[in-house]
PDB file of N, CA and C in Angstrom:
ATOM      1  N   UNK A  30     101.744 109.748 119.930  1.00 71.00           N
ATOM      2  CA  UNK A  30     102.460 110.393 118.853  1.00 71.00           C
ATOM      3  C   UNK A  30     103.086 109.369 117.906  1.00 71.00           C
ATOM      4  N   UNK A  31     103.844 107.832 118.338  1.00 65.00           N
ATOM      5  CA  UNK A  31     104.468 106.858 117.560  1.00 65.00           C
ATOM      6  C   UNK A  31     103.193 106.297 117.023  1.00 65.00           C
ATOM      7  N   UNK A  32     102.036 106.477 116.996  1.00 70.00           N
ATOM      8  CA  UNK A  32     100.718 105.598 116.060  1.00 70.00           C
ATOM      9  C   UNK A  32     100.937 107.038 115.116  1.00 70.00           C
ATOM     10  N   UNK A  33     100.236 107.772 115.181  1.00 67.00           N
ATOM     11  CA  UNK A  33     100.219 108.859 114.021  1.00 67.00           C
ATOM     12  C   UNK A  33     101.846 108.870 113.089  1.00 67.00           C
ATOM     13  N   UNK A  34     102.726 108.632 113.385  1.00 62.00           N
ATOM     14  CA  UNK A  34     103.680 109.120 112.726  1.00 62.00           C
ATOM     15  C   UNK A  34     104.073 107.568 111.919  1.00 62.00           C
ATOM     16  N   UNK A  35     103.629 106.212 112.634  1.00 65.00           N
ATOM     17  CA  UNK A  35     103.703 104.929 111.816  1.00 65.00           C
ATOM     18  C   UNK A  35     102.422 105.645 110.982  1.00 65.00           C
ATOM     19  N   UNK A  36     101.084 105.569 111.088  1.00 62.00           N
ATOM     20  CA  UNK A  36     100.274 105.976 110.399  1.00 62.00           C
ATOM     21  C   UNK A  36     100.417 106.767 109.138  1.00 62.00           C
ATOM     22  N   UNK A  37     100.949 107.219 109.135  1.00 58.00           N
ATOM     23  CA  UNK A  37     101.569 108.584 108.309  1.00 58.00           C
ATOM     24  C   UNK A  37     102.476 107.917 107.456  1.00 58.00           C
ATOM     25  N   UNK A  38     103.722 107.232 108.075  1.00 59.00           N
ATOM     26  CA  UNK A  38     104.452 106.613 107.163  1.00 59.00           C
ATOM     27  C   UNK A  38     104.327 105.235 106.237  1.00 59.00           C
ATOM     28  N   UNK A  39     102.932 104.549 106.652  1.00 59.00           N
ATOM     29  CA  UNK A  39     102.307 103.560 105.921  1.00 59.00           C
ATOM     30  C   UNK A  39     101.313 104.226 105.034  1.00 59.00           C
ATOM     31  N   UNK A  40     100.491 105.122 105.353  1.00 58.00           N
ATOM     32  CA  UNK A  40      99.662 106.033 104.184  1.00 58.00           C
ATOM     33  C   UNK A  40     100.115 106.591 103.415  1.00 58.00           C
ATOM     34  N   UNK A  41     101.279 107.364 103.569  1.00 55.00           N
ATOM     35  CA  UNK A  41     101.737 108.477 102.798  1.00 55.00           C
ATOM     36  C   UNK A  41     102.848 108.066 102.323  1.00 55.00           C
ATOM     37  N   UNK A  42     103.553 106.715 101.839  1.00 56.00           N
ATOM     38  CA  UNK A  42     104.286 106.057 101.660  1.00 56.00           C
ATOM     39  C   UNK A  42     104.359 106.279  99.612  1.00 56.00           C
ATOM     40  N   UNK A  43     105.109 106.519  98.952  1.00 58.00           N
ATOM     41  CA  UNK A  43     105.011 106.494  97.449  1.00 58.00           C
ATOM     42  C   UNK A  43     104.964 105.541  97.149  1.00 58.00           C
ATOM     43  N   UNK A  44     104.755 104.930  96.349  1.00 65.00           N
ATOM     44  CA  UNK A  44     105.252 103.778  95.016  1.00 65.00           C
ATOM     45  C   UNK A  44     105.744 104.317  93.944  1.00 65.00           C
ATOM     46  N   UNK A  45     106.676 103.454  93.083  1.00 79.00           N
ATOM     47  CA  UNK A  45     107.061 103.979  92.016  1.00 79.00           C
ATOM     48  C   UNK A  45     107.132 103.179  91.267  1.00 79.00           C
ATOM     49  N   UNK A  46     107.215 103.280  89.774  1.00 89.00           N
ATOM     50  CA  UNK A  46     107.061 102.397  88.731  1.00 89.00           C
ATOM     51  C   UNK A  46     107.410 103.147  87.758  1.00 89.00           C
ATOM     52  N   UNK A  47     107.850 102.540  86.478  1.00 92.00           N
ATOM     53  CA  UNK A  47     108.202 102.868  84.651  1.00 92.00           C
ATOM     54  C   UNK A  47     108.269 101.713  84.331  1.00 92.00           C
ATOM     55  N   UNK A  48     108.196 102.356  83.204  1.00 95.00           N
ATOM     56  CA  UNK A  48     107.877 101.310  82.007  1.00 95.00           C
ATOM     57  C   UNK A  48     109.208 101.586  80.667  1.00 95.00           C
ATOM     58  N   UNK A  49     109.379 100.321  80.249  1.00 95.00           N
ATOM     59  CA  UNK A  49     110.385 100.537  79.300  1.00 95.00           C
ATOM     60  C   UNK A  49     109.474  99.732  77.776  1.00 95.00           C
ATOM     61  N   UNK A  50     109.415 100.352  76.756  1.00 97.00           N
ATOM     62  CA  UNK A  50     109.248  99.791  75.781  1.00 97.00           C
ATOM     63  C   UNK A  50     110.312  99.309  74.737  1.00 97.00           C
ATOM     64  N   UNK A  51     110.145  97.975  74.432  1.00 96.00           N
ATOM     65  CA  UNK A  51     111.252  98.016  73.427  1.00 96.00           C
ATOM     66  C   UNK A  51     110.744  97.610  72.484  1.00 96.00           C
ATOM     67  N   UNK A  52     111.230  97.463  71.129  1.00 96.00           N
ATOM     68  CA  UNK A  52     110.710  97.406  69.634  1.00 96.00           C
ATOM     69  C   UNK A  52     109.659  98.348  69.315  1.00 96.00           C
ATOM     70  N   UNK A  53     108.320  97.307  69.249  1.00 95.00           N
ATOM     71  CA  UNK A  53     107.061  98.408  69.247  1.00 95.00           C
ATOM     72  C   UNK A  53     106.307  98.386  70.133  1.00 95.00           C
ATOM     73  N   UNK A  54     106.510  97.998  71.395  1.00 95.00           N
ATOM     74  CA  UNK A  54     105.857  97.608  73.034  1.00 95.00           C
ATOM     75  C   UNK A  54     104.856  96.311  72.330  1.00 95.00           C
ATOM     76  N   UNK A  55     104.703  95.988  73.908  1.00 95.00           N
ATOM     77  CA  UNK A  55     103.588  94.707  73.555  1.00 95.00           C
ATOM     78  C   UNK A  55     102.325  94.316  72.274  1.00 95.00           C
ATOM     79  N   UNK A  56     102.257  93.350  71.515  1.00 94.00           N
ATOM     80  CA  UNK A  56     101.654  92.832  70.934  1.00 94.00           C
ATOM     81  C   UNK A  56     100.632  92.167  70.987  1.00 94.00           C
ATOM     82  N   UNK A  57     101.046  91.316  72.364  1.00 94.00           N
ATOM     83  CA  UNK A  57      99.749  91.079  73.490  1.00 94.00           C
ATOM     84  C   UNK A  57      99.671  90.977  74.252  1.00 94.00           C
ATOM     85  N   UNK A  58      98.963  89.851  74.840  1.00 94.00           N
ATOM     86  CA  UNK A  58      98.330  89.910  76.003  1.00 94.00           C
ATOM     87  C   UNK A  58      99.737  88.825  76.688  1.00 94.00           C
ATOM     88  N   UNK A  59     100.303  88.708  76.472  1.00 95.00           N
ATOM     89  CA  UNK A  59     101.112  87.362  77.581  1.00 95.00           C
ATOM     90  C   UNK A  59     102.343  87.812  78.657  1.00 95.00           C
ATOM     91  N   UNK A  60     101.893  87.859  79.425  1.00 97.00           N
ATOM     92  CA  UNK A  60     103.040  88.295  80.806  1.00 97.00           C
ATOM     93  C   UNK A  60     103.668  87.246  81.632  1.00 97.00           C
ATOM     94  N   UNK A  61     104.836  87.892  82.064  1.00 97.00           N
ATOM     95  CA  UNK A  61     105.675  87.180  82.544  1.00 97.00           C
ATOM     96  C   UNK A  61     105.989  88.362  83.768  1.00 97.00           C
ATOM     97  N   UNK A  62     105.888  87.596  85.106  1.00 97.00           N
ATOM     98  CA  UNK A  62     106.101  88.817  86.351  1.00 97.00           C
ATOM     99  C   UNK A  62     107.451  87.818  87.138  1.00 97.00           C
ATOM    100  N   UNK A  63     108.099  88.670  87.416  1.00 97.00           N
ATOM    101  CA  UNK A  63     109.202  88.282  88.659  1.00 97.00           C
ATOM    102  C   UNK A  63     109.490  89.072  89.818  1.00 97.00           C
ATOM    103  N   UNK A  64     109.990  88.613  90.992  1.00 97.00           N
ATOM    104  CA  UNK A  64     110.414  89.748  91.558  1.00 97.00           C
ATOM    105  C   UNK A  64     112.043  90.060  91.393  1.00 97.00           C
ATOM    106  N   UNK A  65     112.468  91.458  92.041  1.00 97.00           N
ATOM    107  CA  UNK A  65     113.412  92.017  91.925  1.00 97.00           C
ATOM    108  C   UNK A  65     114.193  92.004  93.255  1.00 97.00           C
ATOM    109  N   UNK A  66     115.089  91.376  94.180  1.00 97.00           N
ATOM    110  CA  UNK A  66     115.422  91.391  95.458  1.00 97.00           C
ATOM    111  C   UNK A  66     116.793  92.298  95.427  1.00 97.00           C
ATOM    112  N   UNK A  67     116.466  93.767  96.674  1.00 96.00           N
ATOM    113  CA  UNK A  67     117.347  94.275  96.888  1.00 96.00           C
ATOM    114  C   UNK A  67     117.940  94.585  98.054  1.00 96.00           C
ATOM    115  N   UNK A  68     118.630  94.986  98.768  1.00 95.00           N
ATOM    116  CA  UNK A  68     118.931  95.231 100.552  1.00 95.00           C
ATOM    117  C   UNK A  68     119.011  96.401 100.431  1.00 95.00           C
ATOM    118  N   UNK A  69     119.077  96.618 101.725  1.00 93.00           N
ATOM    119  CA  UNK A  69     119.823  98.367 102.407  1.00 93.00           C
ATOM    120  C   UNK A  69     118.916  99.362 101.276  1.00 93.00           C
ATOM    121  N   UNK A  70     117.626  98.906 101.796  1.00 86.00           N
ATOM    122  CA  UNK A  70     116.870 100.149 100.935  1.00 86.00           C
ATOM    123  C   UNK A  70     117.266 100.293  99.423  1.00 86.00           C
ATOM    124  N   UNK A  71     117.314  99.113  98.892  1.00 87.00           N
ATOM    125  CA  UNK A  71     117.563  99.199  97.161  1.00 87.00           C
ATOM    126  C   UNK A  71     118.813  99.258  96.963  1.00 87.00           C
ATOM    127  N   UNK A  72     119.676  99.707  97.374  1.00 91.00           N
ATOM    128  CA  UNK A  72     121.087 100.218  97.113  1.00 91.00           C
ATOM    129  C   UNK A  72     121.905  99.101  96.570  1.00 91.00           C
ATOM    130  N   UNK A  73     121.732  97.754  97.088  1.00 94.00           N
ATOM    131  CA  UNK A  73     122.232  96.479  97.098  1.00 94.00           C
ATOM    132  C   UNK A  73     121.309  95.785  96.092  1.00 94.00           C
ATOM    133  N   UNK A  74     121.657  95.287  94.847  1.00 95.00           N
ATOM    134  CA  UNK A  74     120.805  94.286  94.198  1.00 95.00           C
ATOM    135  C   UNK A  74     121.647  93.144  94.198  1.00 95.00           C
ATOM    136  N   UNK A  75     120.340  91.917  94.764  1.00 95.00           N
ATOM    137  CA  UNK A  75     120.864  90.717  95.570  1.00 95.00           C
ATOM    138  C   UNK A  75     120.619  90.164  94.124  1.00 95.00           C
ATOM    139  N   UNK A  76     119.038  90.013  93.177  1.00 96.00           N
ATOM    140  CA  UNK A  76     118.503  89.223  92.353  1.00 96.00           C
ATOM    141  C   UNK A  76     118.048  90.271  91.594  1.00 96.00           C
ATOM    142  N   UNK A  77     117.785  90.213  90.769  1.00 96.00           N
ATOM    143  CA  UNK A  77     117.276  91.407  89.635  1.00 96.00           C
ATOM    144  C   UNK A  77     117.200  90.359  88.172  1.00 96.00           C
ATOM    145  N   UNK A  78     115.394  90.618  88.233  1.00 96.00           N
ATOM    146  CA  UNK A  78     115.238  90.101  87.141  1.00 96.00           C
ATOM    147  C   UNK A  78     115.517  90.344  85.378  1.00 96.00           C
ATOM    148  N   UNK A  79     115.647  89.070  84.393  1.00 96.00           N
ATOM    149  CA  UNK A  79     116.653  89.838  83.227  1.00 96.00           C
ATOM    150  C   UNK A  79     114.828  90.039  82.363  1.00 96.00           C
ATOM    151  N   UNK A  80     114.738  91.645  82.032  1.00 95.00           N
ATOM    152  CA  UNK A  80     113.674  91.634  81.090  1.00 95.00           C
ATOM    153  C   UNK A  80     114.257  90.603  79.933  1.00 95.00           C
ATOM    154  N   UNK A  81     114.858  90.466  79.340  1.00 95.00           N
ATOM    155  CA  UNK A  81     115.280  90.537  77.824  1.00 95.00           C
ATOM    156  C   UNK A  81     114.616  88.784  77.945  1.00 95.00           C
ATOM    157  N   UNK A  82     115.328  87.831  79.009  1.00 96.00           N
ATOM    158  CA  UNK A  82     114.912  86.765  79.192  1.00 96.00           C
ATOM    159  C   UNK A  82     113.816  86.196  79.459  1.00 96.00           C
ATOM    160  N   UNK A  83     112.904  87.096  80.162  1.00 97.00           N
ATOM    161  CA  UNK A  83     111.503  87.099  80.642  1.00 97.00           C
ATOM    162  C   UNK A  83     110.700  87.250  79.390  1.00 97.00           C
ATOM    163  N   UNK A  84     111.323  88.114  78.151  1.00 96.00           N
ATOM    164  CA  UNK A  84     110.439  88.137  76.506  1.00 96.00           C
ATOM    165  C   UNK A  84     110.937  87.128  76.239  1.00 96.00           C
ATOM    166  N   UNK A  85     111.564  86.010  76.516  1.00 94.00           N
ATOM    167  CA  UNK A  85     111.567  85.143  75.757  1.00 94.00           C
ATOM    168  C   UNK A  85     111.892  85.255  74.031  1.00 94.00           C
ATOM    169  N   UNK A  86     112.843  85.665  73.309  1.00 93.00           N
ATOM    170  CA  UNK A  86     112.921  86.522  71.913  1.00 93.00           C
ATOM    171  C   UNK A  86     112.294  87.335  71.698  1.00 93.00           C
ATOM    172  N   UNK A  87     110.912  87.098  72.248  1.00 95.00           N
ATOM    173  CA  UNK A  87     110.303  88.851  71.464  1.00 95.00           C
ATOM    174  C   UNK A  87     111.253  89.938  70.795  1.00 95.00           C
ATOM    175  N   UNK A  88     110.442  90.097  69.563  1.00 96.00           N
ATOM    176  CA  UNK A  88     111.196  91.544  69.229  1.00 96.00           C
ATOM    177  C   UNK A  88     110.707  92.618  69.905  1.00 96.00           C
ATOM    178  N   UNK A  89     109.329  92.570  70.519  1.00 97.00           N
ATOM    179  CA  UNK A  89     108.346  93.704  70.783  1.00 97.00           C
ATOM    180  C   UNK A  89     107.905  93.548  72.168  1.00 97.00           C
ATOM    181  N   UNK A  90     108.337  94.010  73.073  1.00 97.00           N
ATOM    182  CA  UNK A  90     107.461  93.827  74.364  1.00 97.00           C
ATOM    183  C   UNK A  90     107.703  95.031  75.435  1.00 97.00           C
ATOM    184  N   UNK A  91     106.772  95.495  76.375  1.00 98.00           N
ATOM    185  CA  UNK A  91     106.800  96.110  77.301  1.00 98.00           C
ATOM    186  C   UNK A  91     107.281  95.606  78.612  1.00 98.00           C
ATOM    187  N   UNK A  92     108.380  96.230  79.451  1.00 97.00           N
ATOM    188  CA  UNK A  92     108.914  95.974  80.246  1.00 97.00           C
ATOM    189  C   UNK A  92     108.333  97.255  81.606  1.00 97.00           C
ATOM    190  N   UNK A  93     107.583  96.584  82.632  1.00 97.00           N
ATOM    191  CA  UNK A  93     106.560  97.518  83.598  1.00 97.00           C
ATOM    192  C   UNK A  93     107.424  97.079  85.107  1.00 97.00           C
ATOM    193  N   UNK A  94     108.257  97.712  85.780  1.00 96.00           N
ATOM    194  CA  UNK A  94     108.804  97.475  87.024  1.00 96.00           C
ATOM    195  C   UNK A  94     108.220  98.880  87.966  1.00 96.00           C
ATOM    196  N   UNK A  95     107.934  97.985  89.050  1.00 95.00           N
ATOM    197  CA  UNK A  95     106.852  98.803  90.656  1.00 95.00           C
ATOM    198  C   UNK A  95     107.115  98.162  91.611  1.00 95.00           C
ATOM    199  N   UNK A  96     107.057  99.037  92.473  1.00 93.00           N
ATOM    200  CA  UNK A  96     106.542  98.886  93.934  1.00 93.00           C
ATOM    201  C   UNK A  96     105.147  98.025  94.377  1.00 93.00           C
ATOM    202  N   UNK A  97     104.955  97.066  94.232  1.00 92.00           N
ATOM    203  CA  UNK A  97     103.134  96.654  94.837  1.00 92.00           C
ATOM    204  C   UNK A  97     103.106  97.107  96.092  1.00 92.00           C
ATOM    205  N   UNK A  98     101.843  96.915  96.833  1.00 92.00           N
ATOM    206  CA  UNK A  98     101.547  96.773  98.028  1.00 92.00           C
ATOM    207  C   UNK A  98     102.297  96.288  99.068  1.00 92.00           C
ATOM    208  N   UNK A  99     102.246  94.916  98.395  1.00 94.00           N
ATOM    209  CA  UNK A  99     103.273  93.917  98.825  1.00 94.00           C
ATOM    210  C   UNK A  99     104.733  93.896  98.945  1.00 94.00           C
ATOM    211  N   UNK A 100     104.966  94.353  98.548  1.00 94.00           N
ATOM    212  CA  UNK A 100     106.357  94.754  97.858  1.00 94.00           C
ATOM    213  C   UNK A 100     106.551  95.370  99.126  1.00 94.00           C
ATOM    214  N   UNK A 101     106.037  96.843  99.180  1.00 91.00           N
ATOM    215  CA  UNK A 101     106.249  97.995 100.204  1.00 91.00           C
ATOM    216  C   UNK A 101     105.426  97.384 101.439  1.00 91.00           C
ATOM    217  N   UNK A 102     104.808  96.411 101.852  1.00 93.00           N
ATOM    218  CA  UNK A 102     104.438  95.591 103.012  1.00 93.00           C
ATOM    219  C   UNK A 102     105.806  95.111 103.729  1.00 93.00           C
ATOM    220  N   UNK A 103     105.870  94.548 102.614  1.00 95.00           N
ATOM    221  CA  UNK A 103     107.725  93.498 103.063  1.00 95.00           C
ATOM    222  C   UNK A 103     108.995  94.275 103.542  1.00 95.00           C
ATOM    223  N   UNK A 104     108.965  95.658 102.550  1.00 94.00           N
ATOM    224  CA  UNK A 104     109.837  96.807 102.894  1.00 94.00           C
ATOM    225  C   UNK A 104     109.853  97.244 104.281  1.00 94.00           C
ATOM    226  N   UNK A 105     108.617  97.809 104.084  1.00 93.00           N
ATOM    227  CA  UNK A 105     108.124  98.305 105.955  1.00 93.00           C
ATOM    228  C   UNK A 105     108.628  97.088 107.175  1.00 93.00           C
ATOM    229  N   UNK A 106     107.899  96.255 107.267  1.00 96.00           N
ATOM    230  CA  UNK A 106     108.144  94.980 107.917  1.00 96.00           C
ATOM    231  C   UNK A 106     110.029  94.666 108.323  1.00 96.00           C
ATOM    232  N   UNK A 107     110.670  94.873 107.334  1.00 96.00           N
ATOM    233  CA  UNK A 107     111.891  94.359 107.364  1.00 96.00           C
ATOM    234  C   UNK A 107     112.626  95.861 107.839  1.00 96.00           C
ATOM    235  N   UNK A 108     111.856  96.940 107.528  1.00 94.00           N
ATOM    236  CA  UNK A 108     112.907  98.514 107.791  1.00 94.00           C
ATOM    237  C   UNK A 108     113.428  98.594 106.984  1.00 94.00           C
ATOM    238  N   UNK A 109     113.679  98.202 105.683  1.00 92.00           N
ATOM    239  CA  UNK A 109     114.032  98.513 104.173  1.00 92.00           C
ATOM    240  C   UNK A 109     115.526  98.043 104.463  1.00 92.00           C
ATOM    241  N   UNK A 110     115.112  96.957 105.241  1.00 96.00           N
ATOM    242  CA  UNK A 110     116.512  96.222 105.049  1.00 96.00           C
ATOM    243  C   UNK A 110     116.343  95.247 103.648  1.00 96.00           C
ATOM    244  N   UNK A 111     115.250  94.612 103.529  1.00 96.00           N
ATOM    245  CA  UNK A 111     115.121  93.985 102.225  1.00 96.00           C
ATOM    246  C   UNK A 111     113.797  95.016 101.571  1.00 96.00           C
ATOM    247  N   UNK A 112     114.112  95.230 100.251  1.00 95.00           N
ATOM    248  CA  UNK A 112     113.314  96.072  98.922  1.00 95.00           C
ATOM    249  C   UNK A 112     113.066  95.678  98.468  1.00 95.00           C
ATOM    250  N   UNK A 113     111.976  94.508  97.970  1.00 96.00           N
ATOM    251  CA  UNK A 113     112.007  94.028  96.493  1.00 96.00           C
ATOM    252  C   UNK A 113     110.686  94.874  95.675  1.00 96.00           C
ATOM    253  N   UNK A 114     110.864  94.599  94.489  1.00 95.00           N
ATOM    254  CA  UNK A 114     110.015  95.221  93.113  1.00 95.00           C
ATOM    255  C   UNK A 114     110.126  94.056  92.136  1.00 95.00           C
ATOM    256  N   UNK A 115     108.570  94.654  91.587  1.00 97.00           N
ATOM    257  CA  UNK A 115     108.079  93.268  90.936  1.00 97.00           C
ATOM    258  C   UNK A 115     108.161  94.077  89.565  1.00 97.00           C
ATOM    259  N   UNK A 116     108.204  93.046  88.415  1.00 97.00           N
ATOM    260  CA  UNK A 116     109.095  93.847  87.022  1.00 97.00           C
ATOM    261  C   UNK A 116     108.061  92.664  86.304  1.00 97.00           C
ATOM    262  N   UNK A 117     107.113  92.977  85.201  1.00 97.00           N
ATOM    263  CA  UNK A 117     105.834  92.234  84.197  1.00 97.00           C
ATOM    264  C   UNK A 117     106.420  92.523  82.705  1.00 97.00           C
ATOM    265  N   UNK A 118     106.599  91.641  82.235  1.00 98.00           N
ATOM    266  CA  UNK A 118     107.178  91.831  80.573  1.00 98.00           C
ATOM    267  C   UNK A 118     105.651  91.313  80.133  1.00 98.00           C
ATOM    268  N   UNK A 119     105.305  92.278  78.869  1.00 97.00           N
ATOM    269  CA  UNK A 119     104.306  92.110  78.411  1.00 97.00           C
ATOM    270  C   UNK A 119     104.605  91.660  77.123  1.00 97.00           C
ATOM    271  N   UNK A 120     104.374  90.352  76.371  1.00 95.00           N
ATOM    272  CA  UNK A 120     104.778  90.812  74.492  1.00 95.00           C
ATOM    273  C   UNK A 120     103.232  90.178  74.064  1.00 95.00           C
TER     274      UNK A 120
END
């Protein structure tokens, strides 16, 4: 019964992600990814990356923060004692 119900909770697990646009969203192609470090299941932000700094001035860029794989690998692994999310500024 504890394989099916880990099973279950690694398959059926969500991800989540948004996107923030600011100015007129990305212009191009150039990204910048960081991660986001949080505890106690997110609740706690240890490190949290700064979009605004990651555009580098841009007036125009897309700001994309998720869950990866990885992300929710590390989650599981730790018992969502550590959360992190990875956050891609696009300008």
């Amino acid at each position: 019964m504890f394989s099916v119900a880990f099973a279950a909770s690694v398959l059926l697990t969500s991800c989540f992600s948004y996107t923030s646009v600011v100015g007129n969203g990305a212009q191009g192609n150039s990204k910048v990814t960081q991660w986001n470090h949080y505890v106690i299941g997110g609740l706690a932000p240890v490190g949290v990356s700064d979009s605004k700094a990651m555009a580098a001035g841009a007036k125009d860029y897309t700001v994309f923060t998720r869950q990866t794989f990885v992300n929710g690998l590390i989650n599981v692994i730790t018992f969502g004692l550590y959360t992190p999310t990875t956050t891609t500024v696009t300008k």
